[in-house]
Amino acid sequence: MRLDRFVANTTAESRQSIRRKISEGRVSVGGEVTRQFDVEIDQFVRIELDGRVLQEKVAYYFMLNKPVGYLSATSDPQYKVVLELFEETYRSELHLAGRLDRNTSGLMLLTNDGRWSRKITEPGEKIPKTYLVKTEKPVTQEYVDLFAAGMYFPYEDVHIQPAQLEILDAHLSRLTIYEGRYHQVKRMYGRLRNKVVALHRERMGHIALDRELVAGDYRPLTAAEVASV
Ligand code: URA
């Protein structure tokens, strides 16, 4: 939003009056006086008028090691939700940057910065997501070739990107995909009539799940992790 509009909205003064105050050097953005009324302002920058704080919002970015059994939702009448794992102070502010099924564990990202989370969740962004996949039946080279060719999902009428599969042992594989379609991993293995019995997300883009985090724990992202998105 533009500075003059934001200050006018917040103070309920006219845009003209606010522009005058800005030109008089009475407004600061991020601690610096600005006389330019049409600058675009970030939702997390501190804004003051005559020394009165109009905006001071802290951006939060967390990684969570989601335990099995929790819904990727902010509230639910039936199931426990991942937001319950966070301290009360963050709960009302955070939203999920991507989801996992209730019986999937591992890396989830949560933030109050909508612009940042959109860079992760928008389909065009093609952020790689890596999963450890345990299956009922053995995984063979046929899977590697099928996934590498890119698959067609008739329900959505989309071709998904070629995916990389590494076979770790007969029933354990590591898969990297570039979208987040509904039950995507389970449907990919399902194509070869194999059932996913455990699914764990290890990585999203450059952000890897911290091995120190036990299931249910979370930690703030480092500045480098935030900037990597
Ligand atoms: N694919 C799935 O099938 N489930 C998940 O939770 C994530 C990806």
mmCIF file of C-alpha atoms and ligand atoms in Angstrom:
data_model
loop_
_atom_site.group_PDB
_atom_site.id
_atom_site.type_symbol
_atom_site.label_atom_id
_atom_site.label_comp_id
_atom_site.label_asym_id
_atom_site.label_seq_id
_atom_site.Cartn_x
_atom_site.Cartn_y
_atom_site.Cartn_z
ATOM 1 C CA MET A 1 0.000 0.000 0.000
ATOM 2 C CA ARG A 2 1.127 3.569 -0.635
ATOM 3 C CA LEU A 3 2.345 5.547 2.371
ATOM 4 C CA ASP A 4 -0.185 8.404 2.147
ATOM 5 C CA ARG A 5 -3.076 5.955 1.831
ATOM 6 C CA PHE A 6 -1.909 3.853 4.750
ATOM 7 C CA VAL A 7 -1.458 6.854 7.068
ATOM 8 C CA ALA A 8 -4.781 8.382 5.995
ATOM 9 C CA ASN A 9 -6.610 5.073 6.594
ATOM 10 C CA THR A 10 -4.995 4.578 9.976
ATOM 11 C CA THR A 11 -5.573 8.120 11.255
ATOM 12 C CA ALA A 12 -8.917 8.756 9.491
ATOM 13 C CA GLU A 13 -7.495 12.034 8.178
ATOM 14 C CA SER A 14 -7.798 13.156 4.574
ATOM 15 C CA ARG A 15 -5.172 12.078 2.075
ATOM 16 C CA GLN A 16 -4.437 15.760 1.368
ATOM 17 C CA SER A 17 -3.757 16.544 5.026
ATOM 18 C CA ILE A 18 -1.513 13.490 5.309
ATOM 19 C CA ARG A 19 0.459 14.432 2.190
ATOM 20 C CA ARG A 20 1.109 17.829 3.753
ATOM 21 C CA LYS A 21 2.347 16.206 6.969
ATOM 22 C CA ILE A 22 4.570 13.860 4.993
ATOM 23 C CA SER A 23 6.070 16.785 3.065
ATOM 24 C CA GLU A 24 6.710 18.551 6.388
ATOM 25 C CA GLY A 25 8.863 15.598 7.469
ATOM 26 C CA ARG A 26 6.498 14.402 10.204
ATOM 27 C CA VAL A 27 6.300 10.785 9.024
ATOM 28 C CA SER A 28 9.055 8.193 9.348
ATOM 29 C CA VAL A 29 9.298 4.798 7.684
ATOM 30 C CA GLY A 30 11.632 2.260 9.255
ATOM 31 C CA GLY A 31 13.112 5.006 11.447
ATOM 32 C CA GLU A 32 13.900 7.352 8.521
ATOM 33 C CA VAL A 33 11.951 10.532 7.796
ATOM 34 C CA THR A 34 10.458 10.389 4.325
ATOM 35 C CA ARG A 35 8.910 13.290 2.400
ATOM 36 C CA GLN A 36 7.752 11.096 -0.458
ATOM 37 C CA PHE A 37 4.071 10.248 -0.107
ATOM 38 C CA ASP A 38 3.763 7.670 -2.877
ATOM 39 C CA VAL A 39 6.327 5.102 -1.657
ATOM 40 C CA GLU A 40 5.023 1.537 -1.337
ATOM 41 C CA ILE A 41 5.279 0.344 2.244
ATOM 42 C CA ASP A 42 5.854 -3.123 3.564
ATOM 43 C CA GLN A 43 3.400 -4.549 6.097
ATOM 44 C CA PHE A 44 6.220 -5.104 8.603
ATOM 45 C CA VAL A 45 7.997 -1.728 8.463
ATOM 46 C CA ARG A 46 7.624 0.607 11.465
ATOM 47 C CA ILE A 47 5.707 3.782 10.607
ATOM 48 C CA GLU A 48 5.415 6.831 12.850
ATOM 49 C CA LEU A 49 3.542 10.130 12.575
ATOM 50 C CA ASP A 50 4.735 12.885 14.912
ATOM 51 C CA GLY A 51 6.459 10.179 16.957
ATOM 52 C CA ARG A 52 3.259 8.114 17.313
ATOM 53 C CA VAL A 53 3.644 4.532 16.116
ATOM 54 C CA LEU A 54 1.059 3.677 13.435
ATOM 55 C CA GLN A 55 2.443 0.303 12.424
ATOM 56 C CA GLU A 56 4.850 -2.002 14.171
ATOM 57 C CA LYS A 57 4.345 -5.581 13.205
ATOM 58 C CA VAL A 58 6.931 -8.313 13.584
ATOM 59 C CA ALA A 59 7.230 -10.930 10.847
ATOM 60 C CA TYR A 60 7.366 -14.515 12.097
ATOM 61 C CA TYR A 61 8.734 -17.470 10.152
ATOM 62 C CA PHE A 62 8.826 -20.947 11.687
ATOM 63 C CA MET A 63 9.600 -24.515 10.737
ATOM 64 C CA LEU A 64 7.592 -27.208 12.456
ATOM 65 C CA ASN A 65 8.231 -30.938 12.621
ATOM 66 C CA LYS A 66 4.616 -31.976 12.182
ATOM 67 C CA PRO A 67 3.672 -35.139 14.032
ATOM 68 C CA VAL A 68 1.371 -37.725 12.481
ATOM 69 C CA GLY A 69 -2.250 -37.200 13.583
ATOM 70 C CA TYR A 70 -2.419 -33.404 13.316
ATOM 71 C CA LEU A 71 -4.474 -31.637 10.668
ATOM 72 C CA SER A 72 -2.883 -28.915 8.544
ATOM 73 C CA ALA A 73 -5.494 -26.372 9.588
ATOM 74 C CA THR A 74 -5.926 -23.501 11.994
ATOM 75 C CA SER A 75 -8.925 -25.052 13.720
ATOM 76 C CA ASP A 76 -11.072 -28.169 13.443
ATOM 77 C CA PRO A 77 -14.005 -29.485 15.466
ATOM 78 C CA GLN A 78 -12.758 -33.084 15.360
ATOM 79 C CA TYR A 79 -8.987 -33.304 15.057
ATOM 80 C CA LYS A 80 -5.950 -31.723 16.673
ATOM 81 C CA VAL A 81 -4.481 -29.019 14.423
ATOM 82 C CA VAL A 82 -0.865 -27.959 13.912
ATOM 83 C CA LEU A 83 -1.529 -24.456 15.278
ATOM 84 C CA GLU A 84 -2.162 -26.030 18.698
ATOM 85 C CA LEU A 85 1.514 -26.915 18.813
ATOM 86 C CA PHE A 86 2.443 -23.206 18.901
ATOM 87 C CA GLU A 87 2.542 -20.823 21.845
ATOM 88 C CA GLU A 88 -0.671 -18.899 22.342
ATOM 89 C CA THR A 89 0.960 -15.576 21.319
ATOM 90 C CA TYR A 90 1.607 -16.769 17.758
ATOM 91 C CA ARG A 91 -1.549 -18.786 17.167
ATOM 92 C CA SER A 92 -3.894 -16.061 15.975
ATOM 93 C CA GLU A 93 -1.303 -14.638 13.573
ATOM 94 C CA LEU A 94 0.236 -17.612 11.835
ATOM 95 C CA HIS A 95 -0.911 -19.312 8.676
ATOM 96 C CA LEU A 96 0.400 -22.371 6.851
ATOM 97 C CA ALA A 97 2.725 -22.125 3.868
ATOM 98 C CA GLY A 98 1.656 -25.465 2.403
ATOM 99 C CA ARG A 99 -0.113 -28.461 3.875
ATOM 100 C CA LEU A 100 0.513 -32.071 4.761
ATOM 101 C CA ASP A 101 -2.018 -34.870 5.125
ATOM 102 C CA ARG A 102 -3.050 -35.789 8.652
ATOM 103 C CA ASN A 103 -1.026 -39.010 8.547
ATOM 104 C CA THR A 104 2.063 -37.315 7.035
ATOM 105 C CA SER A 105 4.874 -36.020 9.256
ATOM 106 C CA GLY A 106 7.778 -33.643 8.808
ATOM 107 C CA LEU A 107 8.570 -30.167 7.596
ATOM 108 C CA MET A 108 5.895 -27.487 7.613
ATOM 109 C CA LEU A 109 6.457 -23.753 7.303
ATOM 110 C CA LEU A 110 4.284 -21.222 9.124
ATOM 111 C CA THR A 111 4.392 -17.439 8.970
ATOM 112 C CA ASN A 112 2.347 -14.257 9.268
ATOM 113 C CA ASP A 113 3.906 -12.895 6.061
ATOM 114 C CA GLY A 114 1.447 -13.565 3.249
ATOM 115 C CA ARG A 115 3.769 -12.338 0.524
ATOM 116 C CA TRP A 116 6.458 -14.806 1.616
ATOM 117 C CA SER A 117 4.101 -17.790 1.905
ATOM 118 C CA ARG A 118 2.641 -17.120 -1.541
ATOM 119 C CA LYS A 119 6.111 -17.563 -3.026
ATOM 120 C CA ILE A 120 6.056 -21.091 -1.600
ATOM 121 C CA THR A 121 2.495 -22.078 -2.343
ATOM 122 C CA GLU A 122 1.783 -20.519 -5.734
ATOM 123 C CA PRO A 123 1.750 -23.324 -8.322
ATOM 124 C CA GLY A 124 3.955 -21.375 -10.742
ATOM 125 C CA GLU A 125 6.831 -21.221 -8.251
ATOM 126 C CA LYS A 126 7.741 -24.932 -8.595
ATOM 127 C CA ILE A 127 9.541 -25.187 -5.257
ATOM 128 C CA PRO A 128 11.056 -28.688 -4.904
ATOM 129 C CA LYS A 129 9.670 -30.700 -1.989
ATOM 130 C CA THR A 130 11.427 -33.843 -0.839
ATOM 131 C CA TYR A 131 9.718 -36.741 0.940
ATOM 132 C CA LEU A 132 10.806 -39.983 2.523
ATOM 133 C CA VAL A 133 8.297 -42.570 1.422
ATOM 134 C CA LYS A 134 7.693 -45.973 2.982
ATOM 135 C CA THR A 135 5.630 -48.295 0.822
ATOM 136 C CA GLU A 136 3.757 -51.543 1.239
ATOM 137 C CA LYS A 137 5.374 -53.144 -1.804
ATOM 138 C CA PRO A 138 8.958 -52.848 -3.093
ATOM 139 C CA VAL A 139 9.887 -49.890 -5.298
ATOM 140 C CA THR A 140 11.721 -50.682 -8.535
ATOM 141 C CA GLN A 141 13.377 -48.928 -11.475
ATOM 142 C CA GLU A 142 9.924 -48.827 -13.116
ATOM 143 C CA TYR A 143 8.923 -46.176 -10.555
ATOM 144 C CA VAL A 144 12.061 -44.133 -11.218
ATOM 145 C CA ASP A 145 11.328 -44.100 -14.950
ATOM 146 C CA LEU A 146 7.607 -43.414 -14.585
ATOM 147 C CA PHE A 147 8.106 -40.489 -12.191
ATOM 148 C CA ALA A 148 10.994 -39.075 -14.260
ATOM 149 C CA ALA A 149 8.767 -38.927 -17.329
ATOM 150 C CA GLY A 150 6.271 -36.587 -15.629
ATOM 151 C CA MET A 151 2.764 -37.814 -14.973
ATOM 152 C CA TYR A 152 -0.678 -36.858 -16.176
ATOM 153 C CA PHE A 153 -3.316 -36.296 -13.466
ATOM 154 C CA PRO A 154 -6.664 -36.645 -15.272
ATOM 155 C CA TYR A 155 -8.787 -35.340 -12.385
ATOM 156 C CA GLU A 156 -7.082 -31.926 -12.518
ATOM 157 C CA ASP A 157 -6.166 -32.308 -16.205
ATOM 158 C CA VAL A 158 -2.531 -31.397 -15.496
ATOM 159 C CA HIS A 159 0.859 -32.810 -16.342
ATOM 160 C CA ILE A 160 3.081 -32.732 -13.293
ATOM 161 C CA GLN A 161 6.805 -32.012 -13.592
ATOM 162 C CA PRO A 162 9.290 -34.886 -13.879
ATOM 163 C CA ALA A 163 10.060 -36.051 -10.341
ATOM 164 C CA GLN A 164 13.280 -37.545 -9.001
ATOM 165 C CA LEU A 165 13.164 -40.821 -7.146
ATOM 166 C CA GLU A 166 16.013 -42.381 -5.197
ATOM 167 C CA ILE A 167 15.542 -45.957 -3.997
ATOM 168 C CA LEU A 168 17.001 -46.273 -0.486
ATOM 169 C CA ASP A 169 15.897 -49.837 0.116
ATOM 170 C CA ALA A 170 13.122 -52.032 -1.243
ATOM 171 C CA HIS A 171 10.374 -50.297 0.755
ATOM 172 C CA LEU A 172 11.946 -46.900 1.341
ATOM 173 C CA SER A 173 12.478 -44.195 -1.264
ATOM 174 C CA ARG A 174 13.170 -40.456 -1.425
ATOM 175 C CA LEU A 175 11.014 -38.487 -3.838
ATOM 176 C CA THR A 176 11.319 -34.870 -4.982
ATOM 177 C CA ILE A 177 8.270 -33.242 -6.558
ATOM 178 C CA TYR A 178 7.610 -29.684 -7.749
ATOM 179 C CA GLU A 179 3.914 -29.202 -7.076
ATOM 180 C CA GLY A 180 1.599 -29.753 -4.157
ATOM 181 C CA ARG A 181 -1.408 -31.473 -5.684
ATOM 182 C CA TYR A 182 -3.952 -33.182 -3.439
ATOM 183 C CA HIS A 183 -2.421 -36.449 -2.131
ATOM 184 C CA GLN A 184 0.163 -36.097 -4.867
ATOM 185 C CA VAL A 185 2.764 -38.535 -3.542
ATOM 186 C CA LYS A 186 0.217 -41.191 -2.607
ATOM 187 C CA ARG A 187 -1.404 -40.904 -6.014
ATOM 188 C CA MET A 188 1.955 -41.245 -7.780
ATOM 189 C CA TYR A 189 2.754 -44.540 -6.048
ATOM 190 C CA GLY A 190 -0.898 -45.522 -6.384
ATOM 191 C CA ARG A 191 -0.437 -45.441 -10.148
ATOM 192 C CA LEU A 192 1.651 -48.604 -9.704
ATOM 193 C CA ARG A 193 -0.818 -49.962 -7.148
ATOM 194 C CA ASN A 194 1.562 -49.449 -4.289
ATOM 195 C CA LYS A 195 0.335 -48.048 -0.992
ATOM 196 C CA VAL A 196 2.252 -45.375 0.905
ATOM 197 C CA VAL A 197 2.350 -46.526 4.516
ATOM 198 C CA ALA A 198 4.416 -43.629 5.907
ATOM 199 C CA LEU A 199 5.256 -40.239 4.471
ATOM 200 C CA HIS A 200 7.652 -37.662 5.890
ATOM 201 C CA ARG A 201 8.638 -34.311 4.347
ATOM 202 C CA GLU A 202 12.349 -33.567 4.672
ATOM 203 C CA ARG A 203 12.809 -30.404 2.629
ATOM 204 C CA MET A 204 11.092 -27.494 0.871
ATOM 205 C CA GLY A 205 13.394 -25.603 -1.501
ATOM 206 C CA HIS A 206 16.549 -24.709 0.417
ATOM 207 C CA ILE A 207 14.925 -25.274 3.800
ATOM 208 C CA ALA A 208 15.640 -28.697 5.310
ATOM 209 C CA LEU A 209 13.929 -30.026 8.411
ATOM 210 C CA ASP A 210 16.253 -29.563 11.371
ATOM 211 C CA ARG A 211 17.274 -32.979 12.684
ATOM 212 C CA GLU A 212 17.324 -31.570 16.209
ATOM 213 C CA LEU A 213 13.582 -30.893 16.109
ATOM 214 C CA VAL A 214 11.566 -33.742 17.572
ATOM 215 C CA ALA A 215 8.020 -34.280 16.277
ATOM 216 C CA GLY A 216 5.785 -31.476 17.558
ATOM 217 C CA ASP A 217 8.626 -28.960 18.036
ATOM 218 C CA TYR A 218 9.226 -25.800 16.036
ATOM 219 C CA ARG A 219 11.911 -23.162 15.692
ATOM 220 C CA PRO A 220 12.221 -19.753 13.996
ATOM 221 C CA LEU A 221 13.798 -19.830 10.552
ATOM 222 C CA THR A 222 17.217 -18.253 10.231
ATOM 223 C CA ALA A 223 17.539 -15.062 8.173
ATOM 224 C CA ALA A 224 19.252 -17.113 5.434
ATOM 225 C CA GLU A 225 16.378 -19.616 5.361
ATOM 226 C CA VAL A 226 13.811 -16.814 5.080
ATOM 227 C CA ALA A 227 15.814 -15.156 2.304
ATOM 228 C CA SER A 228 16.212 -18.429 0.403
ATOM 229 C CA VAL A 229 12.565 -18.387 -0.666
HETATM 230 N N1 URA B 1 1.609 -35.953 -0.947
HETATM 231 C C1 URA B 1 0.706 -36.677 -0.250
HETATM 232 O O1 URA B 1 0.121 -37.609 -0.764
HETATM 233 N N2 URA B 1 0.476 -36.334 1.031
HETATM 234 C C2 URA B 1 1.126 -35.311 1.663
HETATM 235 O O2 URA B 1 0.885 -35.052 2.843
HETATM 236 C C3 URA B 1 2.059 -34.572 0.915
HETATM 237 C C4 URA B 1 2.281 -34.913 -0.388
#
